[in-house]
Short mmCIF file of C-alpha atoms in Angstrom, two decimals:
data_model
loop_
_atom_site.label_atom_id
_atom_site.label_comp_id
_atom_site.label_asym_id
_atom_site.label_seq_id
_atom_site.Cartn_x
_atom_site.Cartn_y
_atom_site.Cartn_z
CA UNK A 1 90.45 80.05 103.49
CA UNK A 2 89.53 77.93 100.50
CA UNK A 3 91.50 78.02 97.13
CA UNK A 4 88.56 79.70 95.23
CA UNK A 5 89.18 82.75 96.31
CA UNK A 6 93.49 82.31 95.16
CA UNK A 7 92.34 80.72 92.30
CA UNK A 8 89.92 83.79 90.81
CA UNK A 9 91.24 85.53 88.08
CA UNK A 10 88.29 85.83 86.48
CA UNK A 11 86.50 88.79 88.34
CA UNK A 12 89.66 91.56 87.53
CA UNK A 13 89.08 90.41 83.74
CA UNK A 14 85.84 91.72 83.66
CA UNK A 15 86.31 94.96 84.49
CA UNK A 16 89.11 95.02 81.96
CA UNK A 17 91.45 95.24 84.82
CA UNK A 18 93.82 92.99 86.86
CA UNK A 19 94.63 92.50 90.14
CA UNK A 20 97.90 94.56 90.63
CA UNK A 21 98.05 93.52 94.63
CA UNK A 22 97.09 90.20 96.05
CA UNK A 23 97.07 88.96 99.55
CA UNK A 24 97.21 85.44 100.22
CA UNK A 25 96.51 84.02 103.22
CA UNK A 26 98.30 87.00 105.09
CA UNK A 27 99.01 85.57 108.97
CA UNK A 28 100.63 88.42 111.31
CA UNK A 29 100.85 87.29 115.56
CA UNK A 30 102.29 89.11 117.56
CA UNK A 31 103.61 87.49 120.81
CA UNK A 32 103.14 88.59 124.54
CA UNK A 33 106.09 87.38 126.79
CA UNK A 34 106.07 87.34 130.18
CA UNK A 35 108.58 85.91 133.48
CA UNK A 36 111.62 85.77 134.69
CA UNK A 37 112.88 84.92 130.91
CA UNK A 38 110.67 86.54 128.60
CA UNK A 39 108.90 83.67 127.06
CA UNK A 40 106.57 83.63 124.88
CA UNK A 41 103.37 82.57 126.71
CA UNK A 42 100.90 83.75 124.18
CA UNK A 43 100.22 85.18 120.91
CA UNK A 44 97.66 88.26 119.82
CA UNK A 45 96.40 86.94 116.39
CA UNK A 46 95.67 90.20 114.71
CA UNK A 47 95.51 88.95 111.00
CA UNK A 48 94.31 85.67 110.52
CA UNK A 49 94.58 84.01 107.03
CA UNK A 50 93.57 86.99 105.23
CA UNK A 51 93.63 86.87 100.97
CA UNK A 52 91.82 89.32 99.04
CA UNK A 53 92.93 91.47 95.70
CA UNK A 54 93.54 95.20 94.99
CA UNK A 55 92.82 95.69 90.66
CA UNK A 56 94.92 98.16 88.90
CA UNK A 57 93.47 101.87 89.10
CA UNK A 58 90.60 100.66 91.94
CA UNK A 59 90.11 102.03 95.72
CA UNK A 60 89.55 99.23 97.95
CA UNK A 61 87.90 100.76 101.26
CA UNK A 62 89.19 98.25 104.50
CA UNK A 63 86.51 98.59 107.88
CA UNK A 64 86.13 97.43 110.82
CA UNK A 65 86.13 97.90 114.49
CA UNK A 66 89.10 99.55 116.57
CA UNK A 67 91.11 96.54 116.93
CA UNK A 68 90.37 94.42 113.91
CA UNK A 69 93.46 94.55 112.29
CA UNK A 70 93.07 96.73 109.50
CA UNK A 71 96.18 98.79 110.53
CA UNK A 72 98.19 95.70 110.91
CA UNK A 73 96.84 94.40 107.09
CA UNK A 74 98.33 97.46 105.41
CA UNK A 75 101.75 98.05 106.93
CA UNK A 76 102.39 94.30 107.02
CA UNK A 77 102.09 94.30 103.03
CA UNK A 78 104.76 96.79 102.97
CA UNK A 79 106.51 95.06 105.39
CA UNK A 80 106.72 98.14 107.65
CA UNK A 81 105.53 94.78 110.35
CA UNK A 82 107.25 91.44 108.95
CA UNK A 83 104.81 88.68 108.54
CA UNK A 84 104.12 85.52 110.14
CA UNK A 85 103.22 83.87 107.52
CA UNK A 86 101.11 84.45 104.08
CA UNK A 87 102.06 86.31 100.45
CA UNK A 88 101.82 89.41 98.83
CA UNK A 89 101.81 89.68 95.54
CA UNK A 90 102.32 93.42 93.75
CA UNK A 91 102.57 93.36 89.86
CA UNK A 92 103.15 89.56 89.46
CA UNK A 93 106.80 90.09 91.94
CA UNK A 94 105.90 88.47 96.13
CA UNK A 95 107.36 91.28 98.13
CA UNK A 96 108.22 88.64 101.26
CA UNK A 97 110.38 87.17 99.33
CA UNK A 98 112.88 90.45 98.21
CA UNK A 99 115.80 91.26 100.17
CA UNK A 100 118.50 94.34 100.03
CA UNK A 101 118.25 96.40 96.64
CA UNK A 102 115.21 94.36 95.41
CA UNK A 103 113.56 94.98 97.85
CA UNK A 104 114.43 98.62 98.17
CA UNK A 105 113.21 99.43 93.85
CA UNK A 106 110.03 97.58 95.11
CA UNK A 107 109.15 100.39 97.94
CA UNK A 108 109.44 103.29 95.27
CA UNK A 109 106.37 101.95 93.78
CA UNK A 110 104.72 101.17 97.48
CA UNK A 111 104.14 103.80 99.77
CA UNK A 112 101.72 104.57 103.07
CA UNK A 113 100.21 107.63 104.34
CA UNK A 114 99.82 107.66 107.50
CA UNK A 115 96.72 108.44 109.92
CA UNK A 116 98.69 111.11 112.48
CA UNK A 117 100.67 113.30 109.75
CA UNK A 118 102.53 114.84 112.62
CA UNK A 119 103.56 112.02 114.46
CA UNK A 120 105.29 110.96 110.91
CA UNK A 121 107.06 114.16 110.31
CA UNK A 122 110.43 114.98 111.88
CA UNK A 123 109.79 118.27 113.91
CA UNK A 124 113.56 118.83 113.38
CA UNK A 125 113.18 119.05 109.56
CA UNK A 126 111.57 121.63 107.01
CA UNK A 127 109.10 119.64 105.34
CA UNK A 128 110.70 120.05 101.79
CA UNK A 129 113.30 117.52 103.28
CA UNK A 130 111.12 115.22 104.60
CA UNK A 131 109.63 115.63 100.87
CA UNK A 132 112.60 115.45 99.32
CA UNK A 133 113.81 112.01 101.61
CA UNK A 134 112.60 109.75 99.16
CA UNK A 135 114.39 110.77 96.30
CA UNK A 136 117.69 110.84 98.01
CA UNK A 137 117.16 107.20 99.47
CA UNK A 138 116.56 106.37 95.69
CA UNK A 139 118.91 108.68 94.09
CA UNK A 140 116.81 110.56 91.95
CA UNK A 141 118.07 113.68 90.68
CA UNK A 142 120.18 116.18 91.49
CA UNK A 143 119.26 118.38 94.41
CA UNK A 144 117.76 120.88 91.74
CA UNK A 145 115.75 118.47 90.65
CA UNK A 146 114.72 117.26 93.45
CA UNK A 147 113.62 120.84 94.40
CA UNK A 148 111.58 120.92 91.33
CA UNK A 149 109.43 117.87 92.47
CA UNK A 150 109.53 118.62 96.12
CA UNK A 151 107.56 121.86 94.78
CA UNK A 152 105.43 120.25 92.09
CA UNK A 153 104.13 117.71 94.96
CA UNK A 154 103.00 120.70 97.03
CA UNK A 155 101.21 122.45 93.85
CA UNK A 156 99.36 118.56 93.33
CA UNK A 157 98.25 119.12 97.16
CA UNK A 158 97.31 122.95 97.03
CA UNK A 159 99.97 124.23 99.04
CA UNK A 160 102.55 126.90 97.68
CA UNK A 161 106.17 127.12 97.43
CA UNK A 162 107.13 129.32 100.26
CA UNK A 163 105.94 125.85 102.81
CA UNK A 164 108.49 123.91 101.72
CA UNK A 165 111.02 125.82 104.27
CA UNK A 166 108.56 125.71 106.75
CA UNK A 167 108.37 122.73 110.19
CA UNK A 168 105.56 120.36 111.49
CA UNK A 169 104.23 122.93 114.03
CA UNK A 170 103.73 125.69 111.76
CA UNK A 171 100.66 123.88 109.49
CA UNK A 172 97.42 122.80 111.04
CA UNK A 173 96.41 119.13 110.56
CA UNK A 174 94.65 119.09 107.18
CA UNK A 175 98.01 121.11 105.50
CA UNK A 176 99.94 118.49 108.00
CA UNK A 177 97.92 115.61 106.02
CA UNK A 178 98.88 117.32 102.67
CA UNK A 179 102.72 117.44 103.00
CA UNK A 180 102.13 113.37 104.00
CA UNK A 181 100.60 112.95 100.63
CA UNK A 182 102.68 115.15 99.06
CA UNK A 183 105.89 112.76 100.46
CA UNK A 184 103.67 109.71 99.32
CA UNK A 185 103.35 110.72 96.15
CA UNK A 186 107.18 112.06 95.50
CA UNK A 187 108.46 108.63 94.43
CA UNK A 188 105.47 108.69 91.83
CA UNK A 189 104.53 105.26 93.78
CA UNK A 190 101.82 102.80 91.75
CA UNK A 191 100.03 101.57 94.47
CA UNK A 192 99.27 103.57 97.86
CA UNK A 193 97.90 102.41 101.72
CA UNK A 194 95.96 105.34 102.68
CA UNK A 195 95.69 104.40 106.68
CA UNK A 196 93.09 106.32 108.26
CA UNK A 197 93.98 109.66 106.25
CA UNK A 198 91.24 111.51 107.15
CA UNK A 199 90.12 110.50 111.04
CA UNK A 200 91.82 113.16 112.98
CA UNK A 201 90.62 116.02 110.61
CA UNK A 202 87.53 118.30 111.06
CA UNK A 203 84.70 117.29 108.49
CA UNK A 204 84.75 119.75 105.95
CA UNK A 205 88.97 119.19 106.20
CA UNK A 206 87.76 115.20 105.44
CA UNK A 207 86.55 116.09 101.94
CA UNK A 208 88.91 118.92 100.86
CA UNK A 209 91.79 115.83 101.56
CA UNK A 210 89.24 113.12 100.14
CA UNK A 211 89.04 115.10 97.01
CA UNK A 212 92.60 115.77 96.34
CA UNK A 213 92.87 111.94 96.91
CA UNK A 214 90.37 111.30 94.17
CA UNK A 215 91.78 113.96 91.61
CA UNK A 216 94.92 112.41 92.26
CA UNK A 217 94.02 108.91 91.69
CA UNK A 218 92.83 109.94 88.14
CA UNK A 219 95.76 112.11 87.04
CA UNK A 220 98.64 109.70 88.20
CA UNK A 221 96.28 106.26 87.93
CA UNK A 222 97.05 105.17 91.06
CA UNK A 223 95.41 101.82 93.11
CA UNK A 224 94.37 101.99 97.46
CA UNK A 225 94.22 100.64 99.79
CA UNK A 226 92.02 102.79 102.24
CA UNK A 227 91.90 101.53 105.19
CA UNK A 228 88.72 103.36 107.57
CA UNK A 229 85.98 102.97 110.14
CA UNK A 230 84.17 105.98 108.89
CA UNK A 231 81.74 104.06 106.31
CA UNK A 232 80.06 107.60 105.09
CA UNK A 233 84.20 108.06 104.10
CA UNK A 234 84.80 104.58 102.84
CA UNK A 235 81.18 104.81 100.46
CA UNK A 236 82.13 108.13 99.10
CA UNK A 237 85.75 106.99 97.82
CA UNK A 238 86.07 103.62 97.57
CA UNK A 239 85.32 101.45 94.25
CA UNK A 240 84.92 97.68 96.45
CA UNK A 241 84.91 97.31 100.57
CA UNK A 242 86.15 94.49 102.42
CA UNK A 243 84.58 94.00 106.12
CA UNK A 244 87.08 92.66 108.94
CA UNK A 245 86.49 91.70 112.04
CA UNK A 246 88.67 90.30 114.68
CA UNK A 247 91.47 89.48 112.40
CA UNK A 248 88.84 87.74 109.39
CA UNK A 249 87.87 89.27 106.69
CA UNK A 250 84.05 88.53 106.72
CA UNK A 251 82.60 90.35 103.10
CA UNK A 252 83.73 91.68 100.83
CA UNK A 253 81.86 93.41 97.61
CA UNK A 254 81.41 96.13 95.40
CA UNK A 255 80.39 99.59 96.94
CA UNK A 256 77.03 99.90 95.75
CA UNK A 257 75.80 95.93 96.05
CA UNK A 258 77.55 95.84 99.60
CA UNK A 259 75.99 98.79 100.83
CA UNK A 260 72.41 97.87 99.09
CA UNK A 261 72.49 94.29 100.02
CA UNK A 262 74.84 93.58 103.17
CA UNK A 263 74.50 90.11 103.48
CA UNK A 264 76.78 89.32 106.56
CA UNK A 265 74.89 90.02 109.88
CA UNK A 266 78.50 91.67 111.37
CA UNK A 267 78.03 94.11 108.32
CA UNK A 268 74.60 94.83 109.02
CA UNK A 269 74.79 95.91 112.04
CA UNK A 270 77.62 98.30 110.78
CA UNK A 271 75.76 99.34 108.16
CA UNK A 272 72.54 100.15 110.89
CA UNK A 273 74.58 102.42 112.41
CA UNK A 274 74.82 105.04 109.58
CA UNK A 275 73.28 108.46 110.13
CA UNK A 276 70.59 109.33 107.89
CA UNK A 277 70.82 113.09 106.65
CA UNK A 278 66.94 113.61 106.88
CA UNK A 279 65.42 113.90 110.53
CA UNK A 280 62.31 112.65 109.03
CA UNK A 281 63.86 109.10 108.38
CA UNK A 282 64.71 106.30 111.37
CA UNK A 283 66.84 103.23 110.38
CA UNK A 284 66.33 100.03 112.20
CA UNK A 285 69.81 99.94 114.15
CA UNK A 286 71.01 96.36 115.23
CA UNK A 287 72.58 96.56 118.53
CA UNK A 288 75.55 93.89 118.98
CA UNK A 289 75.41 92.52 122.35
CA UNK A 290 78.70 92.03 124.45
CA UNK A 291 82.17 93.25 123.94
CA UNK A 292 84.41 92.07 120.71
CA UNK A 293 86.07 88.97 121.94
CA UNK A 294 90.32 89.25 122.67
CA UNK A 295 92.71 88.22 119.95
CA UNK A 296 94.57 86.44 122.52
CA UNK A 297 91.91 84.11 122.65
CA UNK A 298 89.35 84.06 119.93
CA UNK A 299 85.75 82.21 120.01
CA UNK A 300 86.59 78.58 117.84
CA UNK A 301 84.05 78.31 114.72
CA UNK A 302 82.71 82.08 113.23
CA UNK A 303 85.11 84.77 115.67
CA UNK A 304 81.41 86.59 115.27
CA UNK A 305 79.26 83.98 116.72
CA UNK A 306 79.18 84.81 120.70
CA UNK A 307 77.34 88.63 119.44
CA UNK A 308 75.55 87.58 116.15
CA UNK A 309 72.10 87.62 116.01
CA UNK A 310 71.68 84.74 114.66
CA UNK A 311 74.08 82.34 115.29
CA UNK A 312 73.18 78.90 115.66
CA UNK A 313 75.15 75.86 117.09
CA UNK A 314 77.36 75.29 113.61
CA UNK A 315 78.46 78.91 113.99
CA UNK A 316 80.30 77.71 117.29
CA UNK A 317 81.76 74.61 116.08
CA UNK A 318 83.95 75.36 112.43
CA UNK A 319 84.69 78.46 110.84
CA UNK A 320 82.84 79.43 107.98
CA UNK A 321 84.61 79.84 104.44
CA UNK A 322 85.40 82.78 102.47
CA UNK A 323 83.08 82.28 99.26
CA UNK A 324 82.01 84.23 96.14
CA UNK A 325 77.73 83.42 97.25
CA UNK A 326 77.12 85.91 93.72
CA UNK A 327 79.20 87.84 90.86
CA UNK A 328 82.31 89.40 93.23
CA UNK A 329 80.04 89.04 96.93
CA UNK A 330 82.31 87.50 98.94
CA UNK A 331 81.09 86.13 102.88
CA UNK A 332 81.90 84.52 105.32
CA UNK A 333 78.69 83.14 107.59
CA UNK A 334 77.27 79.83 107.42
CA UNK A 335 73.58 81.36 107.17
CA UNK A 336 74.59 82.35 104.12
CA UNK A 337 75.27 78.28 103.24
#
């Protein structure tokens, strides 16, 4: 990862925004232990020197295969995962670096929803407590007032106040996906990982929840991270997109140019495979040969190279930088070079 990319301040400016998150070099490895003992006799590299930059008020859409390490990306900037090694960086403050109560006034402002809203709910507990968790961890309130926004969040997600007493199993999964925003957004958070939100939800569910993301966004200004492998999903909400693959971040560009002009051949052929809603129209799709390598062991030079197109011998040999190749197009390929 080259210092061009940590250096650029310049592309938040013109927007007349700035880069409320940055990721620097983020490194999470997770290690497989096996024998008698335990040892460590291996490690899965799921992120891999990762940096990029989230600007204040902005949806930044995250794809990528199953596998890639999107998930991983997003709950090891909250440190939900610790790191292996890297910084984050929200609002000028680098959240590795916080312990006890700083750390805990940081996570009011940081929150996640998560992609299986029941799996995150207590079944045990009405969800106006799970609501309501937040602000007691944080002491906000009394338990009147407390009440007051446990109800306001439900209005926000067009739900009613007779739910709050209600559990888990008695809501179907887009109400289930509500009451997770609804807990996200109790803490009135500045900057939210939206992980998967919408994949386990019927289509017409999808945009209902999409919708009350966007409306939200705009009343409370808030910056995302949503993280997807549903591009139709990631086009329709998302202001930039950053590509990963195996643990690299390969591209990364506004919506419109990186969808116009994909310039990395791993984000072509993700781009190829894009329905058309007209019968009468075929897209040329690009069919990756092989299986996606395993993080235990990834390919040396481009972790692409053994299914791109067209690789040549340099591909195999050193890793390609992360460069700006035009005005905030970011890539990774050395056909690009």
């Amino acid at each position: 990862m080259n210092e061009e990319l940590l250096a650029n301040g310049s592309a938040a400016e013109k927007n007349g925004k700035w880069d409320l998150v940055q990721v620097k070099r983020l490194v999470k490895y997770f290690p497989v232990r096996g024998g008698v003992f335990q040892q460590v006799v291996a490690w899965v590299q799921a992120v891999d020197d990762v940096s990029f930059s989230i600007r204040q008020g902005e949806t930044v859409g995250l794809v990528g295969e199953s596998g890639c390490g999107k998930t991983t990306v997003g709950r090891t900037m909250l440190r939900l995962i610790e790191p292996t090694s890297g910084e984050v960086h929200f609002d000028g403050e680098e959240i590795f670096k916080l312990r006890g109560n700083e750390l805990k006034a940081m996570r009011r402002n940081l929150q996640i929803i998560f992609q299986d809203p029941y799996a995150s709910l207590d079944p045990r507990t009405p969800i106006g407590e799970s609501i309501a968790e937040g602000l007691k961890i944080h002491k906000i309130g009394n338990a009147r007032d407390r009440y007051d926004i446990v109800i306001e969040m439900l209005h926000k997600v067009g739900m009613e106040d007779y739910h709050v007493r209600r559990y888990p199993h008695e809501f179907s999964g887009g109400q289930r996906q509500r009451i997770g925003i609804a807990r996200a957004l109790a803490l009135r958070p500045k900057f939210i990982i939206a992980d998967e939100p919408v994949s386990a939800l019927d289509v017409s569910i999808q945009s209902q929840v999409l919708n009350i993301l966007k409306d939200l966004q705009s009343e409370f200004g808030l910056t995302y991270l949503f993280i997807a492998h549903n591009l139709s999903v990631v086009e329709h909400i998302s202001d930039r997109v950053a590509v990963m693959y195996l643990g690299k971040m390969v591209e990364m560009a506004d919506r419109d140019e990186l969808f116009r002009n994909p310039l990395h051949p791993y984000t072509q052929a993700l781009m190829s495979a894009i329905p058309i809603p007209d019968p009468t129209l075929k897209r040329e799709r690009i069919i990756l040969q092989g299986d996606v390598p395993s993080p235990l062991n990834p390919p040396s030079g481009c972790r692409f190279h053994p299914r791109c197109p067209v690789a040549f011998e340099h591909c195999k040999l050193q890793e390609p930088p992360f460069k700006e190749v035009s005005t905030d197009h970011w890539v990774a390929c050395w056909r690009i070079e």
